[in-house]
């Protein structure tokens, strides 16, 4: 066994897919070093995930690749439900400017996203990626550093980590190491997935089509200029149908031009959530913690939410004196949220595909009737991510509508500089007020080493003021992930139970990372 020269590291990340690399980038931007272990030597070249939402684009912005993702993605119109004859039953439109400051739905090619993330990772001295390695062990689970063993062409190696993040997929070795097992949410179907390149006149509406046909349910979308994705549920005991037979309804009958199948594979779509996401300082993220059918396009999205939720808390504990109990809130916040999204995907799947039982026809009629209810399609087209449940870092209550939800991200202007809100706020907590902050809020912000900002000083288009009014709040405390922790209700004077959540933070004034120095200067200028 070779003991690496730098065998002790703050964080080891098992898996260099989008979730693992995003977690490494988010930690690096907070000054936390990590080693990422990956069995593939390079980006896996075949397409998998193809869609995300504006919340995820915002997370990629926080990881430092927001503009790069914009350059490789394209906005999508939303979702259409089609009957078996491809007639439109309903449209669920998505906006080109969502709550988080980006298109509500975007299409992309996963290998391109992974390349963007890897390129960013290579620029961060805090991160080391070791490809072509096989992780052979994680643990044992003790109160001290976690031992991670791996094998490469030069033999066996070990690392000792303060924290291990298991981003190693559905067959996670990390989940097995912590004794985690699947909770089955009772959905399992076999589907074939086809990715193809063609310059032909493919019939599409620049969004996702879901064919609600119990005999052959399917999903179709255009990914980029020439890349298309089809998914079809397989019949029981079905043999191999030709690709051209399956995709024929989307192509002209006489089309004999270019059509290259990039990938054709069969998946079993499942709905599962791990019974435990943590053991000591070992955590599960992404597909290691939850599996969802793809019907609402939230598989990768849920994994990136895991990374965003955990990394700021982990950085606080490792670097800023945050209480260890902060880490308990990762599973308590993310697990109910992920289970809700998985169940929503299952519900949408059964409703859209009709299922395979005797009630399928009834469900299709009920769906068609529901889609005719005025306003329902607009309501269904809103954000799919529910608010976080109440807890130590989400102070919900009867008069508090906003805690657990995200602050919107408009463009703001400070001293003639136009920027997105998150770039201005940096990576810290923020007190955001409807008017100039009073002495008590200013004192609280000072005690936590953060800023109290008035929306009237931010030069936005009124989005933030309208959001505060709609939430009946005079002020909000924003977490680093832009989730509202607590509010001062309209007519109130202070946050409630301040000591309860402030005791978890133990926030101290620490040196500002180099890339945030300019932002901090901007913040100072807004509060003078």
Coordinates of N, CA and C in Angstrom, one line a residue, residues 86-167:
X86 N -50.7 12.0 -31.7 CA -49.8 13.1 -31.7 C -50.5 14.4 -31.7
X87 N -51.8 14.5 -31.3 CA -52.5 15.7 -31.2 C -52.3 16.3 -29.8
X88 N -52.1 17.6 -29.7 CA -51.8 18.3 -28.5 C -52.9 18.3 -27.5
X89 N -52.7 17.7 -26.3 CA -53.7 17.7 -25.2 C -53.5 18.9 -24.3
X90 N -52.2 19.3 -24.1 CA -51.9 20.4 -23.2 C -50.5 20.9 -23.4
X91 N -50.3 22.2 -23.1 CA -48.9 22.7 -23.2 C -48.6 23.3 -21.8
X92 N -47.4 23.1 -21.3 CA -46.9 23.6 -20.1 C -45.7 24.5 -20.5
X93 N -46.0 25.8 -20.7 CA -44.9 26.7 -21.2 C -43.9 27.1 -20.1
X94 N -42.7 27.2 -20.5 CA -41.6 27.6 -19.6 C -41.1 29.0 -20.1
X95 N -40.8 29.9 -19.1 CA -40.4 31.2 -19.5 C -38.9 31.3 -19.8
X96 N -38.6 32.2 -20.7 CA -37.2 32.5 -21.0 C -36.4 33.2 -19.9
X97 N -37.1 33.7 -18.9 CA -36.5 34.4 -17.8 C -37.2 34.0 -16.5
X98 N -36.6 33.0 -15.8 CA -37.3 32.4 -14.7 C -36.9 33.2 -13.4
X99 N -37.4 32.7 -12.3 CA -37.2 33.2 -10.9 C -35.7 33.4 -10.6
X100 N -34.9 32.5 -11.1 CA -33.4 32.5 -10.8 C -32.6 33.2 -11.8
X101 N -33.2 33.9 -12.8 CA -32.5 34.8 -13.7 C -32.0 34.1 -15.0
X102 N -32.5 32.9 -15.2 CA -32.2 32.2 -16.4 C -33.4 31.5 -17.0
X103 N -33.3 31.0 -18.2 CA -34.5 30.3 -18.8 C -35.0 29.1 -17.9
X104 N -36.3 29.0 -17.7 CA -36.8 28.0 -16.8 C -36.5 26.6 -17.3
X105 N -36.2 26.4 -18.6 CA -35.9 25.1 -19.1 C -34.8 25.2 -20.1
X106 N -33.8 24.4 -20.0 CA -32.7 24.5 -21.0 C -32.3 23.1 -21.4
X107 N -31.9 22.9 -22.7 CA -31.4 21.6 -23.2 C -29.9 21.7 -23.4
X108 N -29.2 20.6 -23.2 CA -27.8 20.6 -23.3 C -27.3 19.1 -23.5
X109 N -26.1 19.0 -23.9 CA -25.5 17.7 -24.1 C -24.6 17.4 -22.9
X110 N -24.8 16.3 -22.1 CA -24.1 16.1 -20.9 C -22.5 16.1 -21.1
X111 N -22.0 15.4 -22.1 CA -20.6 15.5 -22.3 C -20.0 16.9 -22.4
X112 N -20.8 17.8 -23.1 CA -20.3 19.1 -23.2 C -20.3 19.8 -21.8
X113 N -21.3 19.6 -21.0 CA -21.4 20.1 -19.6 C -20.2 19.6 -18.8
X114 N -19.9 18.3 -18.9 CA -18.8 17.7 -18.1 C -17.5 18.3 -18.6
X115 N -17.3 18.6 -19.9 CA -16.1 19.2 -20.3 C -15.9 20.6 -19.7
X116 N -17.0 21.4 -19.7 CA -17.0 22.7 -19.1 C -16.6 22.6 -17.7
X117 N -17.2 21.7 -16.9 CA -16.9 21.6 -15.5 C -15.4 21.1 -15.3
X118 N -15.0 20.2 -16.1 CA -13.6 19.7 -16.0 C -12.6 20.8 -16.3
X119 N -12.9 21.6 -17.3 CA -12.0 22.7 -17.6 C -11.9 23.7 -16.5
X120 N -13.0 24.0 -15.8 CA -13.0 24.9 -14.7 C -12.2 24.3 -13.5
X121 N -12.4 23.0 -13.3 CA -11.7 22.3 -12.3 C -10.2 22.4 -12.4
X122 N -9.7 22.2 -13.7 CA -8.3 22.3 -14.0 C -7.7 23.6 -13.6
X123 N -8.5 24.7 -13.5 CA -8.0 26.0 -13.2 C -8.0 26.3 -11.7
X124 N -8.5 25.3 -10.9 CA -8.5 25.5 -9.5 C -7.4 24.8 -8.8
X125 N -6.5 25.5 -8.1 CA -5.4 24.8 -7.4 C -5.9 24.0 -6.2
X126 N -7.1 24.3 -5.7 CA -7.6 23.6 -4.6 C -8.1 22.2 -4.9
X127 N -8.2 21.9 -6.2 CA -8.8 20.6 -6.6 C -7.8 19.8 -7.3
X128 N -7.8 18.5 -7.1 CA -7.0 17.5 -7.8 C -7.9 16.4 -8.3
X129 N -7.9 16.2 -9.6 CA -8.7 15.1 -10.2 C -7.7 13.9 -10.6
X130 N -8.0 12.8 -10.1 CA -7.3 11.6 -10.4 C -8.2 10.6 -11.1
X131 N -8.0 10.5 -12.5 CA -8.8 9.7 -13.3 C -8.1 8.3 -13.5
X132 N -8.9 7.4 -14.0 CA -8.4 6.0 -14.2 C -8.1 5.3 -13.0
X133 N -8.8 5.6 -11.9 CA -8.6 4.9 -10.6 C -9.9 4.2 -10.2
X134 N -9.7 3.1 -9.4 CA -10.9 2.4 -8.9 C -10.8 2.5 -7.4
X135 N -11.9 3.1 -6.8 CA -12.0 3.2 -5.3 C -12.4 1.8 -4.8
X136 N -11.6 1.3 -3.9 CA -11.8 0.0 -3.4 C -12.4 -0.1 -1.9
X137 N -12.3 1.1 -1.2 CA -12.8 1.1 0.1 C -13.1 2.5 0.7
X138 N -14.1 2.6 1.5 CA -14.4 3.9 2.2 C -14.7 3.5 3.6
X139 N -13.9 4.1 4.6 CA -14.2 3.8 6.0 C -13.0 3.2 6.6
X140 N -13.1 2.7 7.8 CA -14.4 2.5 8.5 C -15.0 3.7 9.1
X141 N -16.3 3.6 9.5 CA -17.0 4.8 10.0 C -16.5 5.1 11.4
X142 N -15.7 6.1 11.6 CA -15.2 6.4 12.9 C -15.4 7.9 13.1
X143 N -15.0 8.4 14.3 CA -15.1 9.9 14.5 C -13.9 10.6 14.0
X144 N -12.9 9.9 13.6 CA -11.7 10.5 13.1 C -11.7 10.6 11.6
X145 N -10.5 10.8 10.9 CA -10.5 10.9 9.5 C -10.9 9.6 8.8
X146 N -11.5 9.7 7.6 CA -12.0 8.6 6.9 C -11.0 8.0 5.9
X147 N -10.7 6.8 6.0 CA -9.7 6.1 5.1 C -10.4 5.8 3.8
X148 N -9.8 6.2 2.7 CA -10.3 5.9 1.3 C -9.1 5.2 0.6
X149 N -9.4 4.0 0.1 CA -8.4 3.3 -0.7 C -8.8 3.2 -2.1
X150 N -7.8 3.3 -3.0 CA -8.0 3.2 -4.4 C -6.9 2.5 -5.1
X151 N -7.1 2.0 -6.3 CA -6.2 1.3 -7.1 C -6.0 2.0 -8.5
X152 N -4.7 2.1 -8.9 CA -4.5 2.6 -10.3 C -3.4 1.8 -10.9
X153 N -2.8 2.3 -12.0 CA -1.8 1.5 -12.7 C -0.6 1.2 -11.9
X154 N -0.4 2.0 -10.9 CA 0.9 1.9 -10.1 C 0.7 1.2 -8.8
X155 N -0.5 0.7 -8.5 CA -0.8 -0.1 -7.3 C -1.9 0.5 -6.5
X156 N -1.8 0.1 -5.2 CA -2.8 0.5 -4.2 C -2.4 1.8 -3.5
X157 N -3.4 2.6 -3.2 CA -3.1 3.9 -2.5 C -4.1 4.1 -1.4
X158 N -3.8 5.1 -0.6 CA -4.8 5.5 0.4 C -4.8 7.0 0.7
X159 N -5.9 7.5 1.0 CA -6.1 8.9 1.4 C -6.8 8.9 2.8
X160 N -6.5 9.9 3.6 CA -7.2 10.1 4.8 C -7.9 11.5 4.7
X161 N -9.3 11.4 4.8 CA -10.1 12.6 4.5 C -10.9 13.0 5.8
X162 N -11.0 14.3 6.0 CA -11.9 14.8 7.0 C -13.4 14.5 6.6
X163 N -13.6 14.5 5.3 CA -15.0 14.3 4.8 C -14.9 13.6 3.5
X164 N -15.8 12.7 3.2 CA -15.9 12.0 2.0 C -17.3 12.2 1.4
X165 N -17.4 12.6 0.1 CA -18.6 12.8 -0.6 C -18.8 11.7 -1.6
X166 N -19.8 10.9 -1.5 CA -20.0 9.8 -2.4 C -20.9 10.2 -3.5
X167 N -20.3 10.5 -4.7 CA -21.0 11.0 -5.9 C -20.8 9.9 -6.9

